[in-house]
XYZ file of C-alpha atoms in Angstrom:
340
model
C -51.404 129.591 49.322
C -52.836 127.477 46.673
C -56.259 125.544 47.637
C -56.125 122.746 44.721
C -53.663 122.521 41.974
C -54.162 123.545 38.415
C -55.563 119.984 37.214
C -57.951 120.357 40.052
C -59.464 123.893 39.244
C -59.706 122.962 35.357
C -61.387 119.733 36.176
C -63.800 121.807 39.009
C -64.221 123.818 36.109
C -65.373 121.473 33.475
C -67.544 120.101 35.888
C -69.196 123.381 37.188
C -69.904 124.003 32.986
C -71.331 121.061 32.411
C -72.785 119.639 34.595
C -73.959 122.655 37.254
C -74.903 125.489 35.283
C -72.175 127.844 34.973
C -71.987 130.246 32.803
C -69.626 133.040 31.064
C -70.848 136.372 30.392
C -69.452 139.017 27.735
C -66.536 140.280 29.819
C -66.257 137.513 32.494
C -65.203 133.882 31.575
C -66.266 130.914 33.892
C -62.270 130.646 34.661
C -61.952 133.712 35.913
C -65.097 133.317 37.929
C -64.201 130.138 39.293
C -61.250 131.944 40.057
C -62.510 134.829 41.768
C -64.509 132.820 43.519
C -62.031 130.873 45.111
C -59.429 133.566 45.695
C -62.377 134.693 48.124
C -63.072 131.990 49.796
C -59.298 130.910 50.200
C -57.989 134.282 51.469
C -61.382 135.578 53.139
C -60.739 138.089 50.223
C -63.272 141.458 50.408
C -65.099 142.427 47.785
C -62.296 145.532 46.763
C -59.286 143.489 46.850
C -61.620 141.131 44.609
C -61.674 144.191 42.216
C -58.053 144.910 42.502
C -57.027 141.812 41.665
C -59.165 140.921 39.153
C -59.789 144.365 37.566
C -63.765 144.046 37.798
C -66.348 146.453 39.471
C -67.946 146.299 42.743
C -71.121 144.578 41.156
C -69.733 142.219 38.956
C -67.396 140.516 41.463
C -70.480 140.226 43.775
C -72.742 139.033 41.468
C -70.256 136.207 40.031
C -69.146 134.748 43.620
C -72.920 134.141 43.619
C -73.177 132.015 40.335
C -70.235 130.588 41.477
C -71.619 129.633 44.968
C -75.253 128.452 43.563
C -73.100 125.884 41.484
C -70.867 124.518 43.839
C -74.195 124.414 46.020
C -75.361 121.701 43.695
C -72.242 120.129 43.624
C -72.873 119.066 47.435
C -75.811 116.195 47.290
C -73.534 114.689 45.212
C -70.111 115.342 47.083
C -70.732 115.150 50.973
C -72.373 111.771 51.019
C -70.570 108.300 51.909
C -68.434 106.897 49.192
C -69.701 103.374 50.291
C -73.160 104.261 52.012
C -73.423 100.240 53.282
C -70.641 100.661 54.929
C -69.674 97.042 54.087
C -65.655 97.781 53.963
C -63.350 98.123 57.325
C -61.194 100.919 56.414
C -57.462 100.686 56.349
C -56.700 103.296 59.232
C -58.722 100.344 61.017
C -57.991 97.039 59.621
C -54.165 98.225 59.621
C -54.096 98.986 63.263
C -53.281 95.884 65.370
C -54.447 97.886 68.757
C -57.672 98.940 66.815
C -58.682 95.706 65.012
C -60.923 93.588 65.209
C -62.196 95.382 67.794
C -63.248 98.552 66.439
C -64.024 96.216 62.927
C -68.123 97.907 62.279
C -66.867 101.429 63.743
C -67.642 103.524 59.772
C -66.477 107.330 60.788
C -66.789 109.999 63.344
C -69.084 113.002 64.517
C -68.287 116.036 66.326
C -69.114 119.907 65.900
C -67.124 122.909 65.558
C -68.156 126.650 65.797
C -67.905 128.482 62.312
C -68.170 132.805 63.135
C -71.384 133.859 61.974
C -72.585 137.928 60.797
C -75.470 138.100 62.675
C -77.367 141.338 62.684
C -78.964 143.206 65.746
C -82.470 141.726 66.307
C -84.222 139.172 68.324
C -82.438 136.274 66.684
C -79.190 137.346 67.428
C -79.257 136.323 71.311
C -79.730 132.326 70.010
C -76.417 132.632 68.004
C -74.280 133.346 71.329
C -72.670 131.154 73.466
C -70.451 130.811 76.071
C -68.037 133.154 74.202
C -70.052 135.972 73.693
C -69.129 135.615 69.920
C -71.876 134.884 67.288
C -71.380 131.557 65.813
C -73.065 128.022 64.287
C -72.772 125.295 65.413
C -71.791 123.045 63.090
C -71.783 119.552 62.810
C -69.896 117.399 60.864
C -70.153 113.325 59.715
C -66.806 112.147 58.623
C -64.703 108.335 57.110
C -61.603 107.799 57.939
C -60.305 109.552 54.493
C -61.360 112.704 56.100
C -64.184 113.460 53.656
C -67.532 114.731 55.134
C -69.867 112.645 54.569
C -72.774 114.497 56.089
C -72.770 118.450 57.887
C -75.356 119.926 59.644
C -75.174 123.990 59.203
C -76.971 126.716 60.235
C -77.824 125.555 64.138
C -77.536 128.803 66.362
C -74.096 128.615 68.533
C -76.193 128.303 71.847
C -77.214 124.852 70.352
C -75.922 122.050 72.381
C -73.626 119.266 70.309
C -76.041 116.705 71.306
C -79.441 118.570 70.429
C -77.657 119.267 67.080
C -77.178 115.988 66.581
C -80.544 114.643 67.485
C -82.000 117.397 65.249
C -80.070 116.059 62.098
C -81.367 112.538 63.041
C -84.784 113.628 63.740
C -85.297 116.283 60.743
C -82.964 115.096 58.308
C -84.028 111.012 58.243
C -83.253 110.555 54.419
C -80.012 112.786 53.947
C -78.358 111.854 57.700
C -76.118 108.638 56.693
C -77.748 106.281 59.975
C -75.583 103.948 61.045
C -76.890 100.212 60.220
C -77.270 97.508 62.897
C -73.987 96.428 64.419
C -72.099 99.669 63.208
C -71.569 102.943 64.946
C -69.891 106.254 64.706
C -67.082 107.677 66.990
C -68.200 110.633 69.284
C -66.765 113.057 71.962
C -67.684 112.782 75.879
C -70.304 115.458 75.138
C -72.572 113.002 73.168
C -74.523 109.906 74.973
C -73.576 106.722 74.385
C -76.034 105.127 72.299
C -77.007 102.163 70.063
C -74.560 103.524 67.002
C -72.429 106.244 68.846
C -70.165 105.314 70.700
C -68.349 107.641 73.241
C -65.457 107.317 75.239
C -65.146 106.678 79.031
C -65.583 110.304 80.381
C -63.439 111.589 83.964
C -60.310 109.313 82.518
C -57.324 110.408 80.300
C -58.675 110.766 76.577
C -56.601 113.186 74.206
C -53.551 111.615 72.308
C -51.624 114.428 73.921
C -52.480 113.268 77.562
C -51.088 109.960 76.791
C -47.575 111.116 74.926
C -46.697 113.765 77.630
C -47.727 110.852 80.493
C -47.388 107.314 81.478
C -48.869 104.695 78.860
C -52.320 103.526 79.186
C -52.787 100.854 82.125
C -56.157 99.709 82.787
C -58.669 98.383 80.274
C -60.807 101.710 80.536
C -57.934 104.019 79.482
C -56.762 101.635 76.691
C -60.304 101.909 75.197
C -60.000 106.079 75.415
C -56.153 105.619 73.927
C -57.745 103.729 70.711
C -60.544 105.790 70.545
C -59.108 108.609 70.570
C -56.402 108.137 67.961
C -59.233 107.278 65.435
C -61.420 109.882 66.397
C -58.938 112.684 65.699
C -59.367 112.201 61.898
C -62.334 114.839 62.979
C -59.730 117.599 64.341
C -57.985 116.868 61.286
C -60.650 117.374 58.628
C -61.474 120.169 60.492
C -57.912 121.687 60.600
C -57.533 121.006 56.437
C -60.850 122.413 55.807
C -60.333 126.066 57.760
C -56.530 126.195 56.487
C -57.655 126.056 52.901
C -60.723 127.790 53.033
C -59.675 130.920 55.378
C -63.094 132.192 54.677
C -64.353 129.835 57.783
C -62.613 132.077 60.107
C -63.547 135.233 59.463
C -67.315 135.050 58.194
C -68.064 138.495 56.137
C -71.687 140.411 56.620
C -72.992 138.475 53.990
C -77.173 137.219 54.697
C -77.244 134.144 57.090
C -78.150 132.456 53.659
C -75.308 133.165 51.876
C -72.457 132.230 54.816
C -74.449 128.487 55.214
C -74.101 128.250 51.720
C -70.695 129.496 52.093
C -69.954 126.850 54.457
C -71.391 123.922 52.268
C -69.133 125.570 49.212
C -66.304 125.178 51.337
C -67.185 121.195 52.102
C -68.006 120.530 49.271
C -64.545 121.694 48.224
C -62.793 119.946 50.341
C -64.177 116.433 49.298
C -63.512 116.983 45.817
C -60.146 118.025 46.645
C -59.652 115.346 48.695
C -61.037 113.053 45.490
C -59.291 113.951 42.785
C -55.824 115.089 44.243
C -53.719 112.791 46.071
C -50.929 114.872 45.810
C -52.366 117.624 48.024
C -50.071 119.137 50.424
C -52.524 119.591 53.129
C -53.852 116.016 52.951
C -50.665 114.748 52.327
C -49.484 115.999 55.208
C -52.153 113.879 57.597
C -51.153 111.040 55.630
C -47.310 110.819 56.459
C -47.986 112.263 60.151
C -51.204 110.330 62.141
C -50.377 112.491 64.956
C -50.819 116.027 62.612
C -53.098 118.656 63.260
C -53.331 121.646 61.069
C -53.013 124.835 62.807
C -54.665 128.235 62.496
C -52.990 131.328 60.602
C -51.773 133.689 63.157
C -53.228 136.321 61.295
C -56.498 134.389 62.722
C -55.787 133.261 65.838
C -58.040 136.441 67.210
C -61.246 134.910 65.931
C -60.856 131.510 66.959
C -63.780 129.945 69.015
C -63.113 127.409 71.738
C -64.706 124.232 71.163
C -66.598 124.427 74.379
C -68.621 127.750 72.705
C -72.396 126.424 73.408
C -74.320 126.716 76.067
C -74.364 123.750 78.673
C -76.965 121.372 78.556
C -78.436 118.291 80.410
C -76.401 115.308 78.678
C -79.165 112.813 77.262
C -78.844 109.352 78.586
C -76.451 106.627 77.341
C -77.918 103.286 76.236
C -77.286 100.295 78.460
C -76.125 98.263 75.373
C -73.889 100.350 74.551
C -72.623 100.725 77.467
C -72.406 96.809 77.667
C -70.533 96.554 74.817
C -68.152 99.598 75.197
C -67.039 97.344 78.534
C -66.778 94.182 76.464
C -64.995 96.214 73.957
C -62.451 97.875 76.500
C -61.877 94.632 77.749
C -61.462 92.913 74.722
C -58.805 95.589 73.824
C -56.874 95.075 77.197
C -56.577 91.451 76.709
C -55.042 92.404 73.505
C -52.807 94.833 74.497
């Protein structure tokens, strides 16, 4: 399956050359290392059918994925950042949706976490990368727009990490990279998350998922109209999510590479997807979202074994939500009913 079309990886590749540091060596070009290195991440290829395919040795396909990977590593200060980082314009998945605006006018993107396998070996440190599952994993966290480009990730938490200590760790350690919402705006978040001054989560012990509400009766009060709306704009995170493991198969099945290498693995793979998500509006993945709102890329079955559940970390004492917010997601779920 292709992961960008050909204008794509020769554009990647002029970029990667000039701009990144990539280099060609006497018997490997910078194409076919680009190359390799995507073949790998796209197919979670090993290191011998690397070889076969490509008709290198053992060393040289390992030691070009890494040039490649260092580059793309650059790429990402410059890739997974917001496009407007103001946040001055209501986007269209917002400002076309009669249910969703005005209402949801300042909301600028989403936040939510997903488990990404992880190669952990046997040692103290292992026991903080299990959760629930029993599998190794991080938790990852992702900052997203409504094109489904990440616009910030957190990588590299243990999988026993709660959702909401990851997130209060990326606000608290990462204060000039994290994209803070200004005054007045806030992100979308799941149930697990407190409602706070710029997060706002839904109304939790009522029907949420888009699925609850297509296989049931139609949203009634003003508390379950507020979860309907929220939800549909917060699934642009499942999405994103679903795009970004179908192209880059890699996610699902980490190798035993260091802990290093699959977190840089994992920004690669982001990066990836934003530039792919840039500079090809033909893509069939993204295309795909675009013609169905309700579409969710699904796993490979050859994958389905490894999947994690999203519930994978370890409980935790929810933090408290902020009476403002709170306030104002009532206003807001009222405002919406009266709307209806």
């Amino acid at each position: 399956m292709l992961r960008m079309n050909a204008n794509v990886f020769f554009d990647l590749h002029d970029k990667l050359v000039a701009e990144y540091g990539l280099k060609e060596t006497c018997f490997v070009t910078t194409y076919e290392s680009l190359a390799m290195f995507s073949w790998t991440l796209g197919g979670c290829e090993s290191n011998r059918r690397t070889q076969n395919r490509f008709k290198h040795g053992a060393d040289t396909v390992h030691r070009k994925f890494h040039e490649v990977l260092q580059c793309v590593v650059k790429m990402s200060s410059h890739y997974i950042r917001p496009q407007d980082p103001n946040f001055h314009i209501v986007h269209d998945r917002i400002k076309c949706d009669k249910r969703a605006y005005p209402h949801l006018k300042d909301c600028i993107g989403a936040i939510d976490g997903t488990h990404i396998r992880a190669s952990i070996p046997e040692g103290p440190s292992k026991i903080r990368y299990i959760g629930r599952t029993g599998a190794t994993t991080q938790n990852v966290m992702g900052v997203y727009d409504f094109d489904m480009h990440f616009t910030y990730a957190s990588i590299g938490q243990p999988g026993s990490m709660h959702d909401t200590s990851v997130l209060f760790h990326a606000i608290e350690n990462d204060k000039a990279t994290f994209p803070h919402p200004p005054k007045g705006k806030y992100y979308l978040v799941d149930a697990v998350y407190p409602n706070r001054d710029g997060y706002l989560a839904p109304y939790k012990g009522e029907r949420y998922h888009v699925p609850d509400f297509q296989r049931g009766a139609p949203p009634t009060t003003p508390v379950e109209k507020f979860n309907r709306i929220h939800s549909s704009k917060r699934n642009t995170i499942e999405r994103t999510f679903g795009v970004w493991k179908m192209k880059w198969q890699i996610l699902l099945k980490m190798p035993n590479y260091s802990i290093q290498t699959q977190k840089m693995i994992i920004a690669a793979t982001m990066t990836l997807h934003n530039y792919v998500r840039l500079h090809d509006k033909e893509d069939i993945h993204f295309l795909r979202c675009e013609t169905d709102p309700d579409y969710v890329p699904t796993i490979p079955e050859r994958y389905k074994k490894y999947v994690i559940p999203p519930n994978a970390s370890d409980s935790s004492t929810p933090a408290e939500s902020g009476p403002n917010m709170d306030l104002f997601r009532h206003e807001l779920a009222t405002a919406i009913a009266l709307s209806w």
